[in-house]
């Protein structure tokens, strides 16, 4: 099977994003636990696991295409001094993800690579849900203040 190198590039870029997201959510979960906010800590931990599952799906696709997964350098986790800072940093991360998957889907479509389109569209839908979820969490917090 000849594999389009630019599709592999998108899959690798997506993998780097997902590993960064795992690092960020897991680190924030630890910080929230240190703050004594156990509900937020477990919510963030669940997010980390969802992002890990995205990484796993991308790895499977790369391996099927004959490539060893290799995420690039991960940016430092953005922690924030307050919960609001944290959620704002997470929203930036998720909006970046939506942009990345939008472009990746468009490329895979041009290549008529149906399996990559299905995978990338599936993850895109979940990233859109993450943005909505964060907006919900932020709204909930401001309504309680
Ligand atoms: Fe993700
Ligand atoms: Fe996400």
PDB file of C-alpha atoms and ligand atoms in Angstrom:
ATOM      1  CA  UNK A   1       0.000   0.000   0.000  1.00  0.00           C
ATOM      2  CA  UNK A   2       1.495   3.352  -0.946  1.00  0.00           C
ATOM      3  CA  UNK A   3       0.789   5.902   1.731  1.00  0.00           C
ATOM      4  CA  UNK A   4       0.397   9.616   1.095  1.00  0.00           C
ATOM      5  CA  UNK A   5       3.162  11.291   3.152  1.00  0.00           C
ATOM      6  CA  UNK A   6       1.011  14.343   3.879  1.00  0.00           C
ATOM      7  CA  UNK A   7      -1.709  12.140   5.387  1.00  0.00           C
ATOM      8  CA  UNK A   8       0.960  10.597   7.608  1.00  0.00           C
ATOM      9  CA  UNK A   9       2.006  14.148   8.512  1.00  0.00           C
ATOM     10  CA  UNK A  10      -1.549  15.010   9.609  1.00  0.00           C
ATOM     11  CA  UNK A  11      -1.868  11.805  11.620  1.00  0.00           C
ATOM     12  CA  UNK A  12       1.451  12.531  13.368  1.00  0.00           C
ATOM     13  CA  UNK A  13       0.512  16.145  14.048  1.00  0.00           C
ATOM     14  CA  UNK A  14      -2.785  14.939  15.506  1.00  0.00           C
ATOM     15  CA  UNK A  15      -0.910  12.431  17.681  1.00  0.00           C
ATOM     16  CA  UNK A  16       1.337  15.203  19.013  1.00  0.00           C
ATOM     17  CA  UNK A  17      -1.775  17.235  19.834  1.00  0.00           C
ATOM     18  CA  UNK A  18      -3.397  14.316  21.684  1.00  0.00           C
ATOM     19  CA  UNK A  19      -0.289  13.536  23.732  1.00  0.00           C
ATOM     20  CA  UNK A  20      -0.060  17.254  24.661  1.00  0.00           C
ATOM     21  CA  UNK A  21      -3.724  17.195  25.665  1.00  0.00           C
ATOM     22  CA  UNK A  22      -3.148  14.106  27.841  1.00  0.00           C
ATOM     23  CA  UNK A  23      -0.227  15.872  29.534  1.00  0.00           C
ATOM     24  CA  UNK A  24      -2.220  19.067  30.092  1.00  0.00           C
ATOM     25  CA  UNK A  25      -5.391  17.452  31.472  1.00  0.00           C
ATOM     26  CA  UNK A  26      -3.482  15.004  33.652  1.00  0.00           C
ATOM     27  CA  UNK A  27      -1.250  17.753  35.078  1.00  0.00           C
ATOM     28  CA  UNK A  28      -4.310  19.938  35.750  1.00  0.00           C
ATOM     29  CA  UNK A  29      -6.033  17.001  37.410  1.00  0.00           C
ATOM     30  CA  UNK A  30      -3.052  16.637  39.758  1.00  0.00           C
ATOM     31  CA  UNK A  31      -3.089  20.370  40.513  1.00  0.00           C
ATOM     32  CA  UNK A  32      -6.844  20.355  41.189  1.00  0.00           C
ATOM     33  CA  UNK A  33      -6.317  17.448  43.598  1.00  0.00           C
ATOM     34  CA  UNK A  34      -3.567  19.413  45.372  1.00  0.00           C
ATOM     35  CA  UNK A  35      -6.066  22.286  45.696  1.00  0.00           C
ATOM     36  CA  UNK A  36      -8.484  19.851  47.324  1.00  0.00           C
ATOM     37  CA  UNK A  37     -10.986  20.173  44.454  1.00  0.00           C
ATOM     38  CA  UNK A  38     -11.611  16.463  44.004  1.00  0.00           C
ATOM     39  CA  UNK A  39     -14.640  16.801  41.719  1.00  0.00           C
ATOM     40  CA  UNK A  40     -12.681  18.945  39.256  1.00  0.00           C
ATOM     41  CA  UNK A  41      -9.671  16.638  39.564  1.00  0.00           C
ATOM     42  CA  UNK A  42     -11.646  13.574  38.518  1.00  0.00           C
ATOM     43  CA  UNK A  43     -13.393  15.488  35.728  1.00  0.00           C
ATOM     44  CA  UNK A  44     -10.008  16.525  34.310  1.00  0.00           C
ATOM     45  CA  UNK A  45      -8.691  12.995  34.688  1.00  0.00           C
ATOM     46  CA  UNK A  46     -11.611  11.685  32.617  1.00  0.00           C
ATOM     47  CA  UNK A  47     -10.730  14.238  29.923  1.00  0.00           C
ATOM     48  CA  UNK A  48      -7.123  12.994  29.960  1.00  0.00           C
ATOM     49  CA  UNK A  49      -8.345   9.428  29.392  1.00  0.00           C
ATOM     50  CA  UNK A  50     -10.543  10.535  26.460  1.00  0.00           C
ATOM     51  CA  UNK A  51      -7.555  12.246  24.866  1.00  0.00           C
ATOM     52  CA  UNK A  52      -5.482   9.106  25.491  1.00  0.00           C
ATOM     53  CA  UNK A  53      -8.100   7.115  23.581  1.00  0.00           C
ATOM     54  CA  UNK A  54      -7.777   9.574  20.678  1.00  0.00           C
ATOM     55  CA  UNK A  55      -4.013   8.996  20.722  1.00  0.00           C
ATOM     56  CA  UNK A  56      -4.626   5.252  20.711  1.00  0.00           C
ATOM     57  CA  UNK A  57      -6.909   5.425  17.660  1.00  0.00           C
ATOM     58  CA  UNK A  58      -4.369   7.523  15.759  1.00  0.00           C
ATOM     59  CA  UNK A  59      -1.605   5.088  16.701  1.00  0.00           C
ATOM     60  CA  UNK A  60      -3.652   2.193  15.382  1.00  0.00           C
ATOM     61  CA  UNK A  61      -4.120   3.973  12.042  1.00  0.00           C
ATOM     62  CA  UNK A  62      -0.396   4.778  11.817  1.00  0.00           C
ATOM     63  CA  UNK A  63       0.562   1.190  12.623  1.00  0.00           C
ATOM     64  CA  UNK A  64      -1.895  -0.161  10.016  1.00  0.00           C
ATOM     65  CA  UNK A  65      -0.231   2.185   7.515  1.00  0.00           C
ATOM     66  CA  UNK A  66       3.148   0.728   8.473  1.00  0.00           C
ATOM     67  CA  UNK A  67       4.493   3.653  10.483  1.00  0.00           C
ATOM     68  CA  UNK A  68       5.751   3.646  14.077  1.00  0.00           C
ATOM     69  CA  UNK A  69       3.888   6.363  16.037  1.00  0.00           C
ATOM     70  CA  UNK A  70       6.146   9.266  16.985  1.00  0.00           C
ATOM     71  CA  UNK A  71       4.689  12.331  18.662  1.00  0.00           C
ATOM     72  CA  UNK A  72       6.763  15.504  18.375  1.00  0.00           C
ATOM     73  CA  UNK A  73       7.960  17.662  21.264  1.00  0.00           C
ATOM     74  CA  UNK A  74       5.159  18.356  23.715  1.00  0.00           C
ATOM     75  CA  UNK A  75       4.626  21.948  24.830  1.00  0.00           C
ATOM     76  CA  UNK A  76       4.564  22.445  28.618  1.00  0.00           C
ATOM     77  CA  UNK A  77       1.181  21.846  30.259  1.00  0.00           C
ATOM     78  CA  UNK A  78      -0.692  25.096  30.890  1.00  0.00           C
ATOM     79  CA  UNK A  79      -1.812  24.953  34.502  1.00  0.00           C
ATOM     80  CA  UNK A  80      -3.181  28.374  35.445  1.00  0.00           C
ATOM     81  CA  UNK A  81      -3.499  29.992  38.876  1.00  0.00           C
ATOM     82  CA  UNK A  82      -7.257  29.603  39.059  1.00  0.00           C
ATOM     83  CA  UNK A  83      -9.839  27.171  37.743  1.00  0.00           C
ATOM     84  CA  UNK A  84     -10.988  29.833  35.256  1.00  0.00           C
ATOM     85  CA  UNK A  85      -7.406  30.141  33.897  1.00  0.00           C
ATOM     86  CA  UNK A  86      -7.254  26.376  33.550  1.00  0.00           C
ATOM     87  CA  UNK A  87     -10.500  26.119  31.654  1.00  0.00           C
ATOM     88  CA  UNK A  88      -9.506  29.012  29.378  1.00  0.00           C
ATOM     89  CA  UNK A  89      -6.211  27.253  28.530  1.00  0.00           C
ATOM     90  CA  UNK A  90      -8.134  24.039  27.829  1.00  0.00           C
ATOM     91  CA  UNK A  91     -10.499  25.876  25.513  1.00  0.00           C
ATOM     92  CA  UNK A  92      -7.524  27.154  23.483  1.00  0.00           C
ATOM     93  CA  UNK A  93      -6.253  23.576  23.258  1.00  0.00           C
ATOM     94  CA  UNK A  94      -9.632  22.237  22.086  1.00  0.00           C
ATOM     95  CA  UNK A  95     -10.193  25.009  19.532  1.00  0.00           C
ATOM     96  CA  UNK A  96      -6.720  24.236  18.129  1.00  0.00           C
ATOM     97  CA  UNK A  97      -7.748  20.587  17.929  1.00  0.00           C
ATOM     98  CA  UNK A  98     -10.913  21.422  15.994  1.00  0.00           C
ATOM     99  CA  UNK A  99      -8.884  23.476  13.505  1.00  0.00           C
ATOM    100  CA  UNK A 100      -6.305  20.700  13.129  1.00  0.00           C
ATOM    101  CA  UNK A 101      -8.893  17.966  12.545  1.00  0.00           C
ATOM    102  CA  UNK A 102     -10.869  20.166  10.130  1.00  0.00           C
ATOM    103  CA  UNK A 103      -7.796  20.540   7.932  1.00  0.00           C
ATOM    104  CA  UNK A 104      -6.792  16.904   8.333  1.00  0.00           C
ATOM    105  CA  UNK A 105     -10.277  15.714   7.283  1.00  0.00           C
ATOM    106  CA  UNK A 106     -10.196  18.015   4.240  1.00  0.00           C
ATOM    107  CA  UNK A 107      -6.830  16.584   3.202  1.00  0.00           C
ATOM    108  CA  UNK A 108      -7.864  12.949   3.680  1.00  0.00           C
ATOM    109  CA  UNK A 109     -11.009  13.667   1.628  1.00  0.00           C
ATOM    110  CA  UNK A 110      -8.956  15.096  -1.237  1.00  0.00           C
ATOM    111  CA  UNK A 111      -6.864  11.903  -1.117  1.00  0.00           C
ATOM    112  CA  UNK A 112     -10.075   9.784  -1.134  1.00  0.00           C
ATOM    113  CA  UNK A 113      -8.763   7.993   1.946  1.00  0.00           C
ATOM    114  CA  UNK A 114     -12.091   6.879   3.428  1.00  0.00           C
ATOM    115  CA  UNK A 115     -10.627   5.128   6.491  1.00  0.00           C
ATOM    116  CA  UNK A 116      -8.628   8.201   7.529  1.00  0.00           C
ATOM    117  CA  UNK A 117     -11.656  10.449   6.870  1.00  0.00           C
ATOM    118  CA  UNK A 118     -13.828   8.273   9.141  1.00  0.00           C
ATOM    119  CA  UNK A 119     -11.240   8.253  11.927  1.00  0.00           C
ATOM    120  CA  UNK A 120     -10.486  11.985  11.757  1.00  0.00           C
ATOM    121  CA  UNK A 121     -14.165  12.985  11.494  1.00  0.00           C
ATOM    122  CA  UNK A 122     -14.994  10.823  14.509  1.00  0.00           C
ATOM    123  CA  UNK A 123     -12.333  12.521  16.633  1.00  0.00           C
ATOM    124  CA  UNK A 124     -13.325  15.968  15.282  1.00  0.00           C
ATOM    125  CA  UNK A 125     -16.889  15.451  16.543  1.00  0.00           C
ATOM    126  CA  UNK A 126     -15.517  14.599  20.005  1.00  0.00           C
ATOM    127  CA  UNK A 127     -13.268  17.685  20.050  1.00  0.00           C
ATOM    128  CA  UNK A 128     -16.294  19.847  19.219  1.00  0.00           C
ATOM    129  CA  UNK A 129     -18.072  18.206  22.147  1.00  0.00           C
ATOM    130  CA  UNK A 130     -15.059  19.050  24.370  1.00  0.00           C
ATOM    131  CA  UNK A 131     -15.361  22.748  23.440  1.00  0.00           C
ATOM    132  CA  UNK A 132     -19.075  22.690  24.370  1.00  0.00           C
ATOM    133  CA  UNK A 133     -18.315  20.811  27.589  1.00  0.00           C
ATOM    134  CA  UNK A 134     -15.727  23.439  28.626  1.00  0.00           C
ATOM    135  CA  UNK A 135     -18.168  26.243  27.825  1.00  0.00           C
ATOM    136  CA  UNK A 136     -20.696  24.476  30.050  1.00  0.00           C
ATOM    137  CA  UNK A 137     -18.178  24.120  32.894  1.00  0.00           C
ATOM    138  CA  UNK A 138     -17.178  27.792  32.625  1.00  0.00           C
ATOM    139  CA  UNK A 139     -20.822  28.957  32.566  1.00  0.00           C
ATOM    140  CA  UNK A 140     -21.606  26.758  35.565  1.00  0.00           C
ATOM    141  CA  UNK A 141     -18.731  28.243  37.568  1.00  0.00           C
ATOM    142  CA  UNK A 142     -19.584  31.876  36.762  1.00  0.00           C
ATOM    143  CA  UNK A 143     -23.242  31.322  37.643  1.00  0.00           C
ATOM    144  CA  UNK A 144     -22.197  30.024  41.091  1.00  0.00           C
ATOM    145  CA  UNK A 145     -19.827  32.941  41.848  1.00  0.00           C
TER     146      UNK A 145
HETATM  147 FE1  LIG B   1      -8.488  14.657  21.490  1.00  0.00          FE
HETATM  148 FE1  LIG B   2     -10.199  17.264  23.262  1.00  0.00          FE
END
